[in-house]
XYZ file of C-alpha atoms in Angstrom:
665
model
C -0.056 -0.230 -0.009
C 1.322 3.232 -0.730
C 1.829 6.032 1.699
C -0.475 9.145 1.531
C 1.208 12.085 -0.544
C 1.522 15.011 2.244
C 2.248 17.513 0.254
C -0.091 20.551 0.565
C -2.233 22.773 -1.255
C -3.520 26.668 0.239
C -6.146 28.723 -1.382
C -6.680 32.085 0.407
C -9.767 34.828 -0.832
C -7.667 38.132 0.379
C -9.509 38.564 3.806
C -6.727 36.220 5.451
C -9.098 33.500 5.543
C -7.860 30.325 3.975
C -8.237 26.660 2.968
C -5.625 24.117 3.254
C -4.942 20.080 3.364
C -2.952 17.676 1.588
C -2.690 15.890 -1.809
C -4.083 12.776 -0.497
C -7.010 14.500 0.924
C -5.693 13.204 4.607
C -5.133 16.435 7.051
C -1.975 16.043 8.761
C -1.987 19.574 10.756
C -3.954 21.856 12.819
C -4.239 24.281 10.251
C -5.906 21.650 7.715
C -9.399 22.726 6.797
C -11.772 24.061 4.122
C -12.886 26.952 5.677
C -10.507 29.060 8.145
C -12.915 31.954 7.888
C -11.158 35.776 9.251
C -13.963 37.197 11.179
C -12.209 40.118 11.704
C -10.080 40.176 8.832
C -7.036 39.256 8.847
C -7.360 38.077 12.304
C -9.697 35.902 14.475
C -9.344 33.011 12.259
C -11.541 30.366 13.077
C -12.208 26.567 11.586
C -16.024 26.207 10.829
C -15.614 23.157 7.871
C -12.739 20.892 8.463
C -14.089 18.708 5.438
C -16.828 16.623 3.902
C -16.652 12.765 4.259
C -17.936 10.996 0.970
C -18.909 7.886 0.113
C -20.123 6.433 -2.895
C -22.311 4.046 -3.691
C -22.735 2.294 -7.060
C -23.750 -1.430 -8.506
C -24.221 -2.944 -5.110
C -20.556 -1.291 -3.709
C -19.480 1.205 -1.490
C -16.389 3.234 -1.528
C -15.137 5.615 1.276
C -13.057 8.189 -0.767
C -11.848 10.067 2.563
C -8.666 9.361 4.367
C -7.895 10.390 7.812
C -5.333 9.769 10.227
C -6.759 8.806 14.146
C -4.831 8.349 17.384
C -2.287 5.198 17.728
C -1.301 5.735 13.857
C -4.267 4.201 12.136
C -5.344 5.112 8.786
C -8.969 4.757 8.203
C -10.486 4.798 5.385
C -8.037 4.508 2.660
C -9.764 6.520 -0.089
C -6.340 7.674 -1.313
C -6.039 4.174 -3.096
C -8.627 5.039 -5.228
C -7.468 8.801 -5.943
C -5.898 8.850 -9.335
C -4.594 12.242 -9.925
C -4.478 16.000 -8.123
C -4.474 19.194 -9.514
C -4.406 22.874 -8.205
C -4.824 24.514 -11.618
C -7.402 26.541 -11.812
C -8.463 25.048 -8.487
C -7.894 22.209 -6.699
C -9.001 18.989 -8.095
C -8.861 15.304 -6.657
C -10.209 12.422 -9.160
C -11.023 9.197 -7.311
C -12.226 5.996 -9.955
C -12.226 2.857 -10.800
C -13.011 0.848 -13.763
C -16.878 1.679 -13.670
C -16.955 5.231 -12.113
C -14.992 8.457 -11.951
C -15.702 11.011 -9.208
C -14.000 14.383 -8.911
C -13.907 17.074 -6.435
C -13.091 20.784 -6.746
C -12.505 23.281 -3.989
C -12.723 27.211 -4.857
C -12.495 30.009 -1.683
C -13.671 33.222 -3.586
C -11.955 36.318 -3.120
C -13.943 38.055 -0.580
C -13.516 41.769 -0.739
C -16.115 43.287 -2.473
C -17.604 47.110 -2.966
C -20.631 46.024 -1.157
C -18.976 44.273 1.896
C -16.775 41.434 2.666
C -18.064 37.635 2.781
C -15.850 34.331 3.620
C -17.293 31.040 1.773
C -15.915 28.136 0.050
C -17.289 26.386 -2.711
C -17.239 22.461 -3.361
C -18.148 20.870 -6.346
C -18.659 17.082 -7.115
C -18.794 15.813 -10.589
C -19.706 12.060 -11.432
C -19.323 9.728 -14.396
C -19.944 6.108 -14.283
C -21.680 3.214 -16.346
C -24.448 3.097 -13.549
C -25.981 5.887 -11.271
C -24.516 6.307 -7.821
C -25.914 7.617 -4.367
C -23.373 10.076 -3.097
C -23.482 10.317 0.925
C -21.610 13.406 2.254
C -21.273 14.063 6.029
C -19.638 17.581 6.832
C -17.355 17.819 9.711
C -17.121 21.137 11.591
C -16.067 23.070 14.219
C -15.785 26.438 15.999
C -11.885 27.152 17.332
C -9.249 29.455 16.855
C -7.139 28.334 14.022
C -4.209 27.313 16.762
C -5.853 25.022 18.571
C -7.511 21.812 18.448
C -11.100 20.998 19.378
C -12.084 18.570 21.516
C -15.817 17.213 22.297
C -17.194 18.712 25.864
C -20.837 18.265 27.348
C -21.042 21.799 27.436
C -20.229 22.489 23.707
C -23.355 22.361 21.114
C -23.710 22.884 17.648
C -27.107 24.380 16.991
C -29.004 23.530 13.460
C -31.622 25.371 11.479
C -32.515 23.181 8.598
C -34.351 25.091 5.419
C -34.880 23.594 2.127
C -31.359 22.811 0.562
C -29.292 24.683 3.493
C -28.733 24.394 7.282
C -27.727 26.905 9.603
C -25.051 26.435 11.899
C -23.873 27.773 15.366
C -21.376 26.664 18.220
C -23.038 27.250 21.691
C -21.587 26.827 25.338
C -23.341 27.942 28.149
C -21.473 31.299 28.410
C -20.249 31.594 24.767
C -22.094 31.732 21.331
C -20.000 31.097 18.113
C -20.222 32.371 14.523
C -23.382 31.841 12.660
C -22.426 30.458 9.097
C -24.101 27.995 6.770
C -23.702 25.127 4.542
C -25.925 25.088 1.161
C -26.370 22.479 -1.748
C -28.145 22.424 -4.982
C -29.870 18.936 -4.623
C -30.246 15.862 -2.107
C -31.463 15.251 1.141
C -30.242 16.103 4.523
C -30.687 14.143 7.481
C -29.748 15.441 10.931
C -27.953 13.001 12.763
C -25.634 14.932 15.407
C -22.586 12.770 15.935
C -19.075 13.599 17.515
C -15.943 11.792 15.587
C -13.203 11.498 18.042
C -9.353 11.244 18.176
C -8.441 12.406 14.624
C -4.651 12.833 14.873
C -2.640 15.335 12.817
C 0.948 13.588 12.176
C 2.965 16.981 11.505
C 1.725 18.367 14.630
C 3.214 15.230 16.645
C 6.714 15.902 14.554
C 6.607 19.415 16.107
C 5.869 18.425 19.539
C 2.529 20.271 19.977
C -1.392 19.414 20.389
C -1.946 16.763 17.893
C -5.736 15.384 18.630
C -8.819 16.959 17.606
C -12.544 16.149 17.645
C -14.895 17.206 15.051
C -18.729 17.382 14.942
C -21.130 16.183 12.388
C -24.346 17.380 12.459
C -25.903 15.104 10.080
C -25.201 13.826 6.231
C -26.751 14.835 2.774
C -27.741 11.832 0.409
C -27.313 12.498 -3.571
C -28.868 10.746 -6.152
C -26.370 10.913 -9.000
C -26.836 9.712 -12.514
C -23.662 9.653 -15.210
C -22.539 13.538 -16.145
C -24.259 14.905 -12.786
C -22.836 17.451 -10.595
C -23.434 18.706 -7.050
C -22.231 22.020 -5.716
C -21.742 23.006 -2.112
C -21.507 26.150 -0.317
C -20.092 27.101 3.363
C -20.809 30.705 3.621
C -20.182 32.946 7.276
C -23.626 35.300 7.084
C -23.070 38.893 7.300
C -26.161 40.481 8.084
C -24.554 44.453 7.107
C -24.245 42.936 3.615
C -25.908 45.516 1.423
C -26.564 42.926 -1.101
C -28.126 39.360 -0.461
C -26.230 36.331 -1.563
C -26.733 34.941 -4.833
C -28.567 31.865 -4.698
C -26.480 28.853 -5.153
C -26.638 26.505 -8.314
C -25.093 24.656 -10.668
C -23.503 27.649 -12.290
C -22.263 28.890 -9.077
C -18.640 27.340 -9.308
C -17.752 28.214 -12.568
C -19.279 31.882 -12.304
C -16.751 32.226 -9.241
C -13.895 30.890 -10.844
C -14.475 33.221 -13.747
C -14.673 36.139 -11.856
C -11.067 35.366 -10.045
C -9.551 34.630 -13.176
C -10.732 38.156 -14.470
C -9.913 39.765 -10.999
C -6.229 38.264 -11.746
C -5.757 39.167 -15.243
C -7.165 42.827 -14.253
C -4.754 43.235 -11.287
C -1.650 42.305 -13.484
C -2.423 43.213 -17.050
C -0.613 46.584 -16.583
C 2.691 45.053 -16.014
C 3.029 41.929 -18.485
C 6.617 40.864 -19.177
C 7.712 39.786 -22.649
C 8.638 36.436 -22.545
C 10.623 34.210 -24.958
C 8.678 30.377 -23.831
C 5.089 29.506 -22.994
C 6.685 27.856 -19.976
C 7.913 31.065 -18.852
C 4.801 32.718 -19.039
C 3.347 30.421 -17.140
C 5.569 30.185 -14.373
C 5.199 33.937 -14.179
C 1.479 33.727 -14.178
C 1.949 30.871 -11.349
C 4.230 33.399 -9.217
C 1.982 36.380 -9.318
C -1.015 34.248 -8.182
C 1.214 32.760 -5.389
C 2.224 36.305 -4.479
C -1.723 37.602 -4.797
C -2.335 35.213 -1.558
C -0.663 37.395 0.703
C -1.915 40.733 0.100
C -5.052 41.197 2.296
C -7.879 43.586 3.816
C -7.433 44.536 7.135
C -10.543 45.856 8.710
C -9.168 47.601 11.787
C -7.082 50.151 9.197
C -9.502 49.619 6.213
C -6.639 49.206 4.315
C -4.398 46.702 2.890
C -1.699 44.536 4.343
C 0.443 41.497 3.858
C -0.016 38.085 5.547
C 3.973 37.093 6.634
C 2.990 33.256 5.800
C 0.452 30.763 5.713
C -0.716 28.800 7.671
C -0.226 30.303 11.144
C 1.472 33.773 10.713
C -0.640 37.329 10.997
C 0.802 40.566 9.403
C 3.978 41.746 10.372
C 5.850 44.995 9.691
C 9.249 43.629 8.605
C 7.821 40.882 6.601
C 5.776 43.373 4.680
C 8.458 46.153 3.780
C 11.046 43.468 2.786
C 8.235 41.471 0.732
C 6.848 44.832 -0.887
C 8.999 44.919 -3.633
C 8.759 41.657 -4.994
C 4.832 41.713 -4.442
C 4.132 44.971 -5.776
C 6.843 46.837 -7.302
C 8.078 44.281 -9.528
C 4.384 43.147 -10.361
C 3.455 47.059 -10.868
C 0.632 46.929 -8.028
C 1.747 50.255 -7.065
C -1.550 51.575 -5.432
C -1.034 48.693 -2.926
C 2.485 49.860 -2.357
C 1.440 53.356 -1.773
C -1.536 51.831 0.302
C 0.873 49.552 2.698
C 3.396 52.529 3.165
C 0.806 55.249 3.729
C -0.487 53.077 6.890
C 2.796 52.329 8.417
C 3.286 56.124 8.233
C 0.098 56.737 10.298
C 1.610 54.288 13.113
C 5.196 55.789 13.212
C 5.785 56.598 16.495
C 9.020 57.578 18.662
C 10.685 57.155 15.146
C 9.535 53.683 14.697
C 7.558 51.423 12.628
C 5.397 48.933 14.130
C 6.415 45.421 13.742
C 2.461 44.484 13.961
C -0.459 45.880 13.007
C -3.275 46.264 15.669
C -6.211 44.473 15.702
C -9.398 47.056 16.695
C -8.979 48.702 19.795
C -5.334 47.020 20.254
C -1.996 49.146 20.492
C 0.746 48.522 17.932
C 3.838 46.529 18.754
C 7.051 48.567 18.492
C 9.409 45.850 19.058
C 11.838 46.361 15.862
C 14.989 48.254 15.085
C 14.919 47.361 11.513
C 11.187 47.985 10.563
C 11.594 51.903 10.364
C 14.904 51.569 8.451
C 12.975 49.375 5.780
C 10.356 51.500 5.377
C 13.043 54.045 4.280
C 14.491 51.808 1.920
C 10.794 50.744 0.613
C 9.931 53.836 -0.188
C 12.944 54.681 -1.797
C 12.647 51.670 -4.015
C 8.823 52.708 -4.470
C 9.385 56.242 -5.973
C 12.188 54.962 -8.186
C 9.949 52.493 -9.817
C 6.764 54.690 -9.790
C 8.165 57.975 -10.012
C 5.256 59.050 -7.576
C 7.054 61.767 -6.395
C 3.819 63.579 -4.856
C 3.794 60.767 -2.272
C 7.530 61.352 -1.479
C 6.688 64.886 -0.476
C 3.789 63.580 1.250
C 5.662 61.149 3.443
C 8.901 62.965 3.870
C 7.729 64.158 7.314
C 7.528 60.506 8.419
C 11.251 60.005 7.217
C 12.096 62.944 8.958
C 10.593 61.867 12.063
C 12.610 58.288 12.033
C 15.880 60.220 11.549
C 15.237 62.128 14.451
C 13.887 59.130 16.499
C 17.121 57.952 15.966
C 19.368 60.596 16.636
C 17.513 61.888 19.906
C 17.154 58.065 20.905
C 13.959 55.663 21.475
C 12.350 52.415 23.191
C 14.818 49.827 23.564
C 17.586 51.961 23.909
C 17.824 52.663 20.065
C 20.204 55.603 19.391
C 22.818 56.976 17.134
C 25.978 56.804 18.891
C 27.631 60.447 18.755
C 31.058 59.162 18.350
C 30.699 57.024 15.214
C 27.053 57.791 13.936
C 26.254 54.129 13.738
C 23.028 53.157 15.067
C 23.179 51.171 18.581
C 20.699 48.958 20.979
C 20.599 47.413 24.099
C 17.721 45.760 25.412
C 18.206 42.475 27.577
C 15.375 40.110 27.058
C 14.363 41.498 23.449
C 15.229 40.811 19.964
C 14.924 43.544 18.016
C 16.588 42.368 14.427
C 14.886 39.895 12.477
C 17.031 37.184 14.221
C 14.073 37.318 16.839
C 13.734 33.866 18.413
C 13.357 34.192 22.166
C 13.721 30.957 24.744
C 13.088 31.287 28.403
C 13.321 35.277 28.259
C 16.433 35.456 26.205
C 17.548 35.985 22.670
C 18.781 32.685 21.059
C 20.519 34.933 18.630
C 21.429 38.087 20.807
C 22.537 41.429 18.676
C 22.895 43.956 21.075
C 25.256 47.071 19.950
C 25.910 47.861 16.579
C 24.341 45.193 14.035
C 25.720 45.003 10.644
C 22.591 44.921 8.393
C 20.858 47.471 10.756
C 23.726 50.136 10.082
C 23.839 49.030 6.073
C 20.641 50.289 6.413
C 21.200 53.156 8.298
C 23.559 54.152 5.448
C 21.108 53.536 2.818
C 18.586 55.548 4.680
C 20.813 58.767 4.867
C 21.463 58.177 1.286
C 17.885 58.132 0.298
C 17.293 61.508 2.840
C 20.345 63.085 0.923
C 18.787 62.445 -2.614
C 15.600 63.755 -1.648
C 16.485 66.926 -0.314
C 18.752 67.835 -3.048
C 15.613 67.474 -5.623
C 13.263 68.800 -3.072
C 11.820 72.136 -4.537
C 10.787 72.999 -0.759
C 13.839 75.625 0.446
C 13.374 73.760 4.350
C 13.981 70.483 2.927
C 16.921 71.307 0.561
C 18.630 72.911 3.335
C 18.421 69.510 5.318
C 21.147 67.946 2.034
C 24.131 68.914 3.287
C 24.041 67.403 7.054
C 22.259 64.009 5.842
C 25.315 64.007 2.993
C 27.691 64.542 6.351
C 26.364 61.854 8.430
C 26.443 59.574 5.678
C 30.310 59.760 4.947
C 30.641 59.224 8.898
C 28.725 56.510 8.868
C 30.098 54.936 5.648
C 33.742 55.568 7.255
C 32.520 54.082 10.857
C 30.987 50.772 8.696
C 34.931 49.654 8.546
C 34.395 48.798 11.870
C 32.659 45.894 11.049
C 35.567 44.200 8.744
C 37.123 41.439 10.006
C 40.338 40.974 7.765
C 41.264 37.678 9.222
C 38.063 36.005 7.736
C 37.576 38.541 4.910
C 34.081 39.113 6.184
C 31.952 41.441 8.470
C 31.520 41.552 12.279
C 27.867 40.410 12.422
C 27.696 42.680 15.058
C 29.375 44.952 17.895
C 28.471 44.531 21.417
C 28.406 47.605 23.704
C 31.510 46.237 24.909
C 32.841 47.053 21.577
C 33.704 43.178 21.503
C 32.850 42.341 17.497
C 31.003 39.042 17.050
C 33.326 37.027 14.184
C 30.313 34.923 13.497
C 29.661 33.984 9.692
C 25.727 34.909 9.146
C 24.171 36.253 6.221
C 23.700 39.915 7.373
C 26.692 40.498 6.031
C 24.875 39.607 2.614
C 22.055 41.750 3.521
C 24.175 44.756 3.966
C 25.643 44.222 0.423
C 21.703 43.935 -1.127
C 20.844 47.319 -0.275
C 20.164 50.203 -2.603
C 23.338 52.252 -1.146
C 26.008 50.296 -0.499
C 28.673 51.513 2.000
C 31.596 48.991 1.241
C 34.546 48.753 -1.252
C 34.411 46.119 -4.069
C 37.162 44.278 -2.617
C 35.431 43.741 0.721
C 32.244 42.928 -0.810
C 33.800 40.349 -3.266
C 35.303 38.733 -0.271
C 32.279 38.284 1.580
C 30.469 37.104 -1.301
C 32.904 34.440 -1.552
C 32.809 33.384 2.132
C 28.918 33.424 1.814
C 28.721 31.377 -1.066
C 31.440 28.843 0.492
C 29.791 28.811 4.017
C 26.125 29.841 4.094
C 24.769 29.492 0.236
C 22.276 26.537 -0.802
C 19.766 26.238 -3.895
C 17.088 27.259 -1.528
C 18.466 30.104 0.275
C 21.176 31.246 2.737
C 22.111 29.158 6.489
C 21.746 31.359 8.980
C 25.087 30.581 10.768
C 27.940 29.010 8.957
C 28.214 25.056 9.730
C 31.974 25.514 10.857
C 30.528 27.257 13.950
C 30.050 25.519 17.373
C 26.594 26.775 17.449
C 25.288 25.868 14.403
C 22.186 23.269 14.226
C 21.681 21.965 11.153
C 17.947 20.031 11.359
C 15.197 22.255 12.412
C 13.318 19.474 14.244
C 11.757 18.621 17.472
C 9.704 20.551 20.118
C 9.214 24.398 20.190
C 12.498 24.839 22.344
C 14.746 22.556 19.955
C 13.104 24.513 16.688
C 13.625 28.114 18.197
C 17.414 26.989 19.253
C 17.648 26.273 15.582
C 15.663 29.072 13.891
C 18.706 31.401 13.410
C 21.674 29.034 13.914
C 22.182 27.252 10.561
C 18.514 26.697 9.271
C 18.196 27.882 5.772
C 16.403 31.202 4.662
C 15.116 31.638 1.773
C 13.989 35.049 1.638
C 17.515 35.620 1.764
C 18.219 34.446 -1.861
C 17.173 37.820 -3.366
C 19.730 39.496 -0.983
C 22.461 36.981 -2.147
C 21.466 37.700 -6.179
C 21.301 41.263 -5.850
C 24.653 41.583 -4.049
C 26.370 38.838 -6.413
C 24.936 40.906 -9.656
C 26.115 44.259 -8.139
C 29.722 43.179 -7.294
C 30.112 40.107 -10.210
C 27.973 41.568 -12.847
C 29.744 39.106 -15.331
C 29.397 35.720 -13.601
C 26.558 33.695 -13.645
C 24.853 33.007 -10.359
C 26.676 30.039 -8.560
C 23.941 27.902 -7.588
C 21.662 25.744 -9.493
C 18.488 27.867 -9.488
C 16.329 24.984 -11.207
C 16.204 23.647 -7.527
C 14.236 26.463 -5.907
C 11.925 26.644 -9.205
C 11.140 22.677 -8.519
C 10.662 23.142 -5.073
C 7.818 26.000 -5.769
C 6.047 24.244 -8.458
C 5.914 20.692 -6.901
C 7.302 20.402 -3.592
C 6.010 21.123 0.268
C 3.067 23.679 -0.776
C 2.401 23.321 -4.590
C 3.035 26.995 -5.749
C 4.682 28.232 -3.297
C 7.773 28.902 -1.205
C 8.517 27.226 2.260
C 9.537 29.833 5.308
C 13.050 27.716 6.075
C 14.680 24.598 4.904
C 17.102 22.351 7.159
C 20.630 23.573 7.118
C 22.051 20.310 6.165
C 21.658 18.704 2.974
C 19.115 17.653 1.885
C 17.644 20.790 2.683
C 14.262 19.509 3.891
C 12.030 22.409 3.846
C 10.319 23.447 7.183
C 8.447 26.155 9.180
C 5.360 27.859 7.237
C 4.407 26.105 3.967
C 4.206 29.708 2.257
C 6.085 32.564 3.038
C 5.310 36.214 1.842
C 9.333 36.874 1.488
C 10.272 33.870 0.234
C 7.720 33.977 -2.725
C 7.987 37.825 -3.011
C 12.020 37.250 -3.630
C 11.092 34.546 -6.143
C 8.686 36.884 -7.874
C 11.282 39.640 -7.972
C 14.273 37.661 -9.417
C 11.958 35.207 -11.497
C 13.909 36.344 -14.920
C 17.453 35.727 -13.027
C 16.009 31.980 -11.521
C 14.320 31.014 -14.595
C 16.977 31.212 -17.255
């Protein structure tokens, strides 16, 4: 018996809601289900519809199409043995068959944001072909729980249902809590109320991660449908929003095709303005796949009434640093300047203390200002946006925010972030917190402490001063133009001080210089980030040697290791429970987003040399591995570099989009 194919698929709807599962149709994660609805987009994501188990009866035989893992290691039923094919284009489609019959199922998560409001829903369509008619028995399995948790059966937990013709209205209830109201409807069939708990589903991926791995799901009843050859059946799960101006369209046999057509039209409209000239159908197809993959991360945030970027699926929210690093690939390379402008403007609104928040607040909550580099990435990204769009009016609007960041760093701000008056470099000191992108904290202490002056932070600071110089010099406003000389002088000071990071023994940059002036000689990818920014403050001699070391010690086909394998602190496998994984997170684990930094730095200093890695392996990963048509967050540092972490990561996909021409040659 073959093992179930546990590669994954992903659907999103522009609100933070998602559906996800495996190619074999088995659920292996807490985050697998057909409708994780963002009740307060993109937050408060709740699993409502986990799946629908299907049984087909024809010619006196019964065939169970589902596949489930159970506590204790049992797999039952084993519908994956009847599964003949899977495709995620244009929508996830499974085909089960024998010599006598064929049954296909398609899933679609329609785009949820419209002028009249927003709505979370999933469409499911079954199509039957066979020599005889068949009876399809469908049993929905439901929940109402936070997407990070598992549901357990409980005498106090009930699911009420109101039964209408071709529809049931569902709602979870406890003695002191009322859950989300939603509905499940269908185009044909007879529904039978038959409430049952199915206990002890097991999620093997969570077992491996040392997390809770057991779940109980409730089934309110089952649907019986007689299907003749060529018949289709469509179902819809929808969260009911009474404030919608227009009532939903009735569910019909044409609903699925219409929703699929509207989604393709939306994507075509989004990207038609920036269609590249390509020399082959294969390359055009890859570009279209990349555009669709990148679009998954751009969502609507209700609390700010504007766009934001989900850092990664299935478990991350929207974060400032990740959004700004991903922004060039997701919006500038793709010509989505309006979204880029909206994201930059929203961050600007939340600028305080000279800092940009690392997380947008939910309604009524306060932003988190726990990042030293988000503000500097904002200036870097603003510069890239203006260069790409020539939107000088927007720059004029945002210049006061850039000035506020500049003043905040010079005056000193939270976490003792400040500019050292002696050398002009940015330093910080805040025990117990991690303010750079290497932000894992274990037992109250950063796993990768980088207090003091970090290499990429000061490279960003230098680039920011250069951007400010350019903007001031171009400004027709004398009050701004007068700042140019000061900016230029400070940039020159910082450029000279950056030489403190040069380690001649290793021909590499120190990763950080502690407040005690003790330098950290660890070979990490932050040196490559420093060479990849728009303005680079290092010599060609130094850059070439750094890139040679990074190529030999850090580079893999999927990204850069976070630490040199020769370092005693290196951890080559990202595995085990939370503590083991956190210790490995930035201590050798490969980060895919860093491939973009390496490409930009390599092409700057080795413009006539080909990229020194096999780019086809990353393309193959995007197309056929882990999560189909996406890029994983991280990979093991040791070969074969197994994909790990989030199955779809925004900045990983964004850097692939940004450099798709280089990687697909």
